[in-house]
XYZ file of C-alpha atoms in Angstrom:
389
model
C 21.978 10.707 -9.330
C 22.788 7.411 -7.470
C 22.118 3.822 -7.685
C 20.274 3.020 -4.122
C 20.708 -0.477 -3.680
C 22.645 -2.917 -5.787
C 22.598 -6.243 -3.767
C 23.393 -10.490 -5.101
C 20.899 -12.937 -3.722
C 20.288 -11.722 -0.101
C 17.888 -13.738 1.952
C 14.754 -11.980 1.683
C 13.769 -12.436 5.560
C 17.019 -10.588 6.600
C 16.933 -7.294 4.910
C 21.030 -6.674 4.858
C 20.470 -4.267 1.711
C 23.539 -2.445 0.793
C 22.968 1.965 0.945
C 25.775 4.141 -1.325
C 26.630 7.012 0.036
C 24.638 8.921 -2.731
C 21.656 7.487 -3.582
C 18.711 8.472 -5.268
C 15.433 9.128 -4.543
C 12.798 9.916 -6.989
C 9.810 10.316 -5.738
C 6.939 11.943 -7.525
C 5.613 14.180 -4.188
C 7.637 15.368 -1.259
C 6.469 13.871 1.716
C 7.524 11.386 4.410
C 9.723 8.551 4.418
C 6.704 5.860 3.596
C 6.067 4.384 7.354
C 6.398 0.457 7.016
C 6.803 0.190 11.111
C 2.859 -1.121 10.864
C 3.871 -3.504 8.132
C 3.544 -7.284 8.820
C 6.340 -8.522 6.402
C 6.604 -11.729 8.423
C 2.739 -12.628 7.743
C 2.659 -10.740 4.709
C 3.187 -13.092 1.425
C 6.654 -13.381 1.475
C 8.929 -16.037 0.287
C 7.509 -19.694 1.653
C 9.502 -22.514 2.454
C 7.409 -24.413 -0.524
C 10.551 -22.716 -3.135
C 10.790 -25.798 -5.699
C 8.496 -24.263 -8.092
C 10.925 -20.666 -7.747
C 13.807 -22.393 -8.249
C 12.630 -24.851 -11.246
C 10.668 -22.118 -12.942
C 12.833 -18.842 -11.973
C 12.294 -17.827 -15.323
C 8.485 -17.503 -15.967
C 8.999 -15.736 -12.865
C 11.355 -12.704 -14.006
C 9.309 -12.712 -17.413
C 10.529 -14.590 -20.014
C 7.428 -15.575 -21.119
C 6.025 -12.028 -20.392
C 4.077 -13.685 -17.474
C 1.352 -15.374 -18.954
C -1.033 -17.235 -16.659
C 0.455 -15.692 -13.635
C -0.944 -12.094 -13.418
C -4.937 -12.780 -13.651
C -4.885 -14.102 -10.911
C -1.801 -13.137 -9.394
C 0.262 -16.193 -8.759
C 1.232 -16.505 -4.701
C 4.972 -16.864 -5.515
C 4.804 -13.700 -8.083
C 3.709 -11.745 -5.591
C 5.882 -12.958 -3.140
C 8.906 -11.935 -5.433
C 7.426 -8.178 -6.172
C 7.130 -7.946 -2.518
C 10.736 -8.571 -2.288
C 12.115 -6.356 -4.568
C 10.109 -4.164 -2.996
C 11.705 -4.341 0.073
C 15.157 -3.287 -1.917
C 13.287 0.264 -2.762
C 11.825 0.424 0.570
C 15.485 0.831 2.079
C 16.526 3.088 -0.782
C 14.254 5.441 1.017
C 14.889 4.644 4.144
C 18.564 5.681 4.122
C 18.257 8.810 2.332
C 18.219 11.738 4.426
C 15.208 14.213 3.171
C 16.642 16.960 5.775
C 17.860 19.838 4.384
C 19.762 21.215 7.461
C 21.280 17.867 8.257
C 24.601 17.913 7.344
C 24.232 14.502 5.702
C 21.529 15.786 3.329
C 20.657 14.184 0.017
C 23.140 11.623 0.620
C 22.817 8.559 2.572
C 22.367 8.650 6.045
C 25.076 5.806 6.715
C 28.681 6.042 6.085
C 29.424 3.953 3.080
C 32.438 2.087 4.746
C 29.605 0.846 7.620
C 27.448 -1.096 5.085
C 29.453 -1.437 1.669
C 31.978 -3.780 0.769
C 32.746 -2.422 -2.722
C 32.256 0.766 -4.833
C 30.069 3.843 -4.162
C 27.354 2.047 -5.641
C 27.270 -0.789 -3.159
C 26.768 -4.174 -3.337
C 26.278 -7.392 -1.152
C 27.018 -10.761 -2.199
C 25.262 -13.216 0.018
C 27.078 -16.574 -0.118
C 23.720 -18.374 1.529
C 23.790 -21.422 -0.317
C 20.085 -22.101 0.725
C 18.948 -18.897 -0.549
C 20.620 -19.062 -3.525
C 19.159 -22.574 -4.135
C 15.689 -21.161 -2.776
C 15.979 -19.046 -6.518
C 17.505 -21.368 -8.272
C 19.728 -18.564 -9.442
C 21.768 -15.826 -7.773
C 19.836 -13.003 -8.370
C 21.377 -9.226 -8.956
C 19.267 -6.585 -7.667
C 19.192 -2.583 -8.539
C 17.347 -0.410 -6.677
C 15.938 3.037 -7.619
C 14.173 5.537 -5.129
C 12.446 8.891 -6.077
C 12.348 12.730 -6.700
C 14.798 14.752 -3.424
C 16.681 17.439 -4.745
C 15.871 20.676 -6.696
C 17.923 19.727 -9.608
C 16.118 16.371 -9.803
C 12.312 18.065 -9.522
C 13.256 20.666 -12.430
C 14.810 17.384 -14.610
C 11.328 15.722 -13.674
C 9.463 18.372 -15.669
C 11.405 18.363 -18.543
C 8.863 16.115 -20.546
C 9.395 16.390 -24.601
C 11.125 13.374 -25.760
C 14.958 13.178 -26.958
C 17.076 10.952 -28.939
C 19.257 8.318 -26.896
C 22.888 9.409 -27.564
C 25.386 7.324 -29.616
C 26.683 4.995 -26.674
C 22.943 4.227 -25.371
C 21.032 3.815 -28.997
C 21.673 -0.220 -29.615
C 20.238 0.297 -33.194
C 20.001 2.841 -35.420
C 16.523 2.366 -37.344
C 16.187 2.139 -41.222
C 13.331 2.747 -43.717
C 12.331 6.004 -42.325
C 11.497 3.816 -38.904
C 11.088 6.235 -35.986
C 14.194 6.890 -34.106
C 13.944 5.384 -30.337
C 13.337 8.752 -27.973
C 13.004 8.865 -24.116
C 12.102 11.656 -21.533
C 14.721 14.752 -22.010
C 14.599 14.669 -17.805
C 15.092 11.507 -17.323
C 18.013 10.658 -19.831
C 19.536 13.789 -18.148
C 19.797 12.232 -14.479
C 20.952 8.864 -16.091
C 24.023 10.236 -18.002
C 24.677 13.662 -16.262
C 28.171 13.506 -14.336
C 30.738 16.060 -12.561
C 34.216 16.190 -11.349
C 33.819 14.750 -8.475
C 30.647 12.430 -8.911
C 30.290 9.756 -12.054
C 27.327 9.048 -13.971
C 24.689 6.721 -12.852
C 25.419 5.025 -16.464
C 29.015 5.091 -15.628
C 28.295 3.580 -12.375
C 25.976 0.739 -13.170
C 27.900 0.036 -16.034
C 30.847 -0.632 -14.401
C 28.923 -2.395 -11.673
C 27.133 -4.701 -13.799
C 30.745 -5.397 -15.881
C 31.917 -6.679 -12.354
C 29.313 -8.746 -11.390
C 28.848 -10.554 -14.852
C 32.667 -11.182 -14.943
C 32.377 -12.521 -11.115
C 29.209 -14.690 -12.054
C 28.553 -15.245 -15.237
C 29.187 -18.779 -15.623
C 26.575 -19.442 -13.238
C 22.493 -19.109 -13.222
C 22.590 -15.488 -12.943
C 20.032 -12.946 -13.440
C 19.731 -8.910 -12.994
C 16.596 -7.477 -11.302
C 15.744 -4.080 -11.596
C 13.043 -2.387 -9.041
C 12.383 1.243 -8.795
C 9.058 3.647 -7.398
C 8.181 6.289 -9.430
C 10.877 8.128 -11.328
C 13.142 5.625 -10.316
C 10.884 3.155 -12.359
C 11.904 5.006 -15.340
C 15.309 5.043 -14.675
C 15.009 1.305 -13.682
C 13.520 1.069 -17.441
C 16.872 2.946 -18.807
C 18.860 1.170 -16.350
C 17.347 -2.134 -18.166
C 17.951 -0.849 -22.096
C 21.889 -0.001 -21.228
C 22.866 -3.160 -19.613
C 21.254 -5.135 -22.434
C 22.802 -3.006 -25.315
C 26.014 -2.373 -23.103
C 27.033 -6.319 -22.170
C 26.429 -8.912 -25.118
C 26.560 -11.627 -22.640
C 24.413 -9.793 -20.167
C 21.766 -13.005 -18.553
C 18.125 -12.127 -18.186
C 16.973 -8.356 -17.663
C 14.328 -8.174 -15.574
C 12.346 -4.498 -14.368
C 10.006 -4.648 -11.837
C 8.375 -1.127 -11.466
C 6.193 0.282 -9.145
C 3.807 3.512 -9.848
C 6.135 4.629 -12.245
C 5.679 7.326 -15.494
C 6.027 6.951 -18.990
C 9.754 6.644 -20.038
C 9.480 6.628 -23.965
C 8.042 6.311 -27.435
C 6.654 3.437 -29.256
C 10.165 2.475 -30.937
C 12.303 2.967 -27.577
C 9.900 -0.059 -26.422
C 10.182 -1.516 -29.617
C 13.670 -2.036 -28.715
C 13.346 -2.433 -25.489
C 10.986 -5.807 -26.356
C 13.883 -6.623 -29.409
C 16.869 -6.942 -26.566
C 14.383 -9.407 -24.421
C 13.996 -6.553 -21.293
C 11.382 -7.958 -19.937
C 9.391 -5.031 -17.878
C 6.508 -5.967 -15.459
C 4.648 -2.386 -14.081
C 2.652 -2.355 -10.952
C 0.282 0.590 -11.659
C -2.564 2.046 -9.263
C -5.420 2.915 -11.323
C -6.042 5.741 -9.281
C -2.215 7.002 -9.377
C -1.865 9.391 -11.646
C 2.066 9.701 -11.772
C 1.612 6.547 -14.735
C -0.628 8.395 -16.925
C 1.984 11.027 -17.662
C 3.888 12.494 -19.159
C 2.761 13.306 -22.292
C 0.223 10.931 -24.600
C 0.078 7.622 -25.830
C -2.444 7.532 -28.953
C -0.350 4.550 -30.733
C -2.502 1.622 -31.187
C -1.537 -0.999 -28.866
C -0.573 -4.624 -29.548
C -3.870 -6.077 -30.654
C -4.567 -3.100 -33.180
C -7.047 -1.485 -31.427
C -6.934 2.359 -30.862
C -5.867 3.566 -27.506
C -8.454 5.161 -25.493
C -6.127 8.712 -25.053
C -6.996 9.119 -29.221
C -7.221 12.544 -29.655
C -8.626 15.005 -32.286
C -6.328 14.669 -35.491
C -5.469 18.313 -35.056
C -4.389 18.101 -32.069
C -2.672 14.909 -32.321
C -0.913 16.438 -35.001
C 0.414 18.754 -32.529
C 1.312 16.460 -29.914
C 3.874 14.922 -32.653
C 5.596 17.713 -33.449
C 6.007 18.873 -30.145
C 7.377 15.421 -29.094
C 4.900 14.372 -26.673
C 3.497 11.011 -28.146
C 4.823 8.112 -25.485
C 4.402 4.624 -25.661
C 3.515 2.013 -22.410
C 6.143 -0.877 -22.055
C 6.047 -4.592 -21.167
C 3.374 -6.433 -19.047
C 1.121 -4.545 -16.233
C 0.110 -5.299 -13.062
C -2.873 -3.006 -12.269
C -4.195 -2.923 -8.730
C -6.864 0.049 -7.623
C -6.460 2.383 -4.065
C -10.771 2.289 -4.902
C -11.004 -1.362 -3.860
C -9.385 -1.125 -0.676
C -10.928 -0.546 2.431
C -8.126 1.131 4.342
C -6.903 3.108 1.861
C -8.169 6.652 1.695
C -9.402 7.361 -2.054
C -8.971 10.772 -2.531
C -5.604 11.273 -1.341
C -3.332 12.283 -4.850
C -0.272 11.552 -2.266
C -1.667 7.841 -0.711
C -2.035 6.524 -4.111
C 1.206 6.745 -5.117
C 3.084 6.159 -2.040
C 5.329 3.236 -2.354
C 3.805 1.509 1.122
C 0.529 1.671 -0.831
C 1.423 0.221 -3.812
C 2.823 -2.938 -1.560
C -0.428 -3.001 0.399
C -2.202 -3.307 -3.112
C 0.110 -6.448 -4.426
C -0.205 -8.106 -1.349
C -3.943 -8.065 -1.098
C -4.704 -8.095 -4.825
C -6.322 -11.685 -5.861
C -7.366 -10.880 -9.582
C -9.156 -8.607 -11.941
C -12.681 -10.098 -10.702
C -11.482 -9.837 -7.026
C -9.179 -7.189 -6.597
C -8.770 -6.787 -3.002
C -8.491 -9.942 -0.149
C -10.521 -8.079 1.912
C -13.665 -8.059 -0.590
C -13.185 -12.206 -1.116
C -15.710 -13.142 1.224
C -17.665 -10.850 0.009
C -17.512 -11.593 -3.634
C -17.526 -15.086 -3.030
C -21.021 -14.829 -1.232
C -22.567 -12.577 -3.964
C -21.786 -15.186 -6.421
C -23.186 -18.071 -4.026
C -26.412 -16.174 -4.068
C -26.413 -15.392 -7.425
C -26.078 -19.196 -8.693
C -28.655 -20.150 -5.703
C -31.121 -18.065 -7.208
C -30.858 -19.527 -10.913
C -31.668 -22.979 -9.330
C -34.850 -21.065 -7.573
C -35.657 -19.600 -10.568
């Protein structure tokens, strides 16, 4: 397991991203590299030269007010910023070599000595003075692809929850209190290690250590972007660094079609450090409605709508299969798109879809730029025929 992309502040219309020569992709289907040759970055909504409001307000904008006000609608310069990080897991894929006879394969597909400047993890530090003032911050970006390898799809299936070990668990709860728990697969491919290859926690760890001790007495903040299982390990990813580094800055995950990661008291935590964990999730991907159930009530009290039959529910506990959602959502739908196809399992959860989604997606009431016109004009005719009426 390898951190893809670990980059500081790079200029988001020059996509220098740094590759390991390991990384990690963890996709949720094997198919192609996602195609973005058809993508129009440059006209797509993508950083504007209007950046006061970024750099004034960077932090509404990584969360720390759990983005209120800017998800319904979706705020232009939110978007902008997914799109970027987006553009970090983008090359995560990109320079992964899916070919098993390639010599090369499931490592990167560029020697590490072409592209890094530091450790097998990588990382670029852009010293663009504009860019950084663009943010108002420099901003620390990790980047997690999907599913390659055997070994990764059988840890993917490995769904029944486990306790975080000793040197993950920030707290230990009291009072009977639930003990935080997270996927047994997923924990696996954050902490397993060899001889000859560290641990992704070993890796970001040590990562993170240098870049706070580089930067830390400067407006610094740590991004975290991931598709699919790398999502969750982006969320694990998140909960170290916070209970690793005291004086870590702001945590930030930004997660696209990503699974369930753990129970109601890992998120409990999760919330407690100040993680603050935005999820763009297709309605019609079903990769986020597993594994296992959420039947927790959610914030407001009101019973989720997986609630079970108490005998079964009963058994979902003890078999250790009762997740909980984290942080804010961002939910767009392949259905309201018209150049999506809608029955395609794979299409919906492809990474190039999910940035197709965020960049057309205007709000809850018009979820799709393409339907504006058209839902604009319905409710012209609709308050034209009141006054006929």
């Amino acid at each position: 397991m390898r951190v893809a992309a670990i980059g500081v502040t790079l200029n988001p219309y020059t996509p220098k991203l740094s590759v390991p020569s390991n990384s990690t992709n963890l996709n949720a289907t094997q198919h192609p590299v996602p195609d973005f040759s058809s993508w129009d970055w440059k006209h797509a909504s993508l950083p504007t030269p209007h950046s006061a409001k970024l750099a004034n307000n960077w932090m509404e904008y990584q969360g720390i007010h759990n983005w209120q006000g800017l998800l319904d609608p979706l705020d232009h310069i939110l978007r902008s910023e997914i799109l970027r990080y987006g553009r970090f897991v983008e090359a995560t894929y990109l320079s992964f070599d899916f070919h098993p006879s390639s010599p090369t394969y499931a490592t990167s597909k560029f020697p590490k000595n072409s592209i890094l400047t530091r450790s097998c993890i990588g990382d670029t530090v852009c010293h663009d003075k504009q860019e950084i003032a663009r943010l108002g911050r420099r901003d620390v970006v990790i980047a997690f692809r999907g599913t390659a390898t055997c070994l990764e799809w059988l840890e993917n299936f490995r769904a029944t929850l486990t306790c975080l070990p000793d040197d993950l668990a920030s707290v230990r709860p009291k009072g009977g209190r639930p003990m935080p728990m997270v996927e047994s697969g997923f924990l696996s491919l954050y902490t397993s290690h060899s001889e000859t290859c560290p641990s992704l926690r070993y890796m970001v760890r040590e990562e993170v250590g240098r870049v706070i001790q580089m930067y830390g007495d400067e407006p610094l903040s740590i991004t975290i972007t991931g598709h699919s299982l790398g999502a969750a390990l982006a969320t694990l990813a998140a909960y170290d660094i916070k209970s690793t580094f005291g004086n870590a800055p702001v945590v930030t995950v930004i997660s696209f079609g990503g699974p369930r990661v753990g129970n109601q008291s890992f998120g409990c935590e999760l919330e407690k450090s100040g993680t603050k964990i935005l999820r763009i999730v297709n309605s019609d991907d079903v990769i986020t409605k597993v594994p296992g159930f959420v039947i927790e009530k959610n914030e407001r009290g009101e019973a989720n709508k997986e609630a079970l039959p108490g005998w079964v529910e009963k058994h979902v506990r003890e078999t250790a299969l009762v997740y909980a959602e984290v942080g804010q959502e961002l939910r767009v739908s392949s259905k309201e798109c018209p150049h999506l196809s809608k029955e395609d399992v794979v299409t919906c959860h492809d990474l190039s879809t999910y940035l197709h989604l965020v960049n057309g997606f205007v709000s809850s009431n018009c979820p799709f730029r393409a339907t504006a016109m058209r839902v604009l004009y319905r409710h012209h005719r609709q308050t034209l025929a009141k006054f006929v009426d």
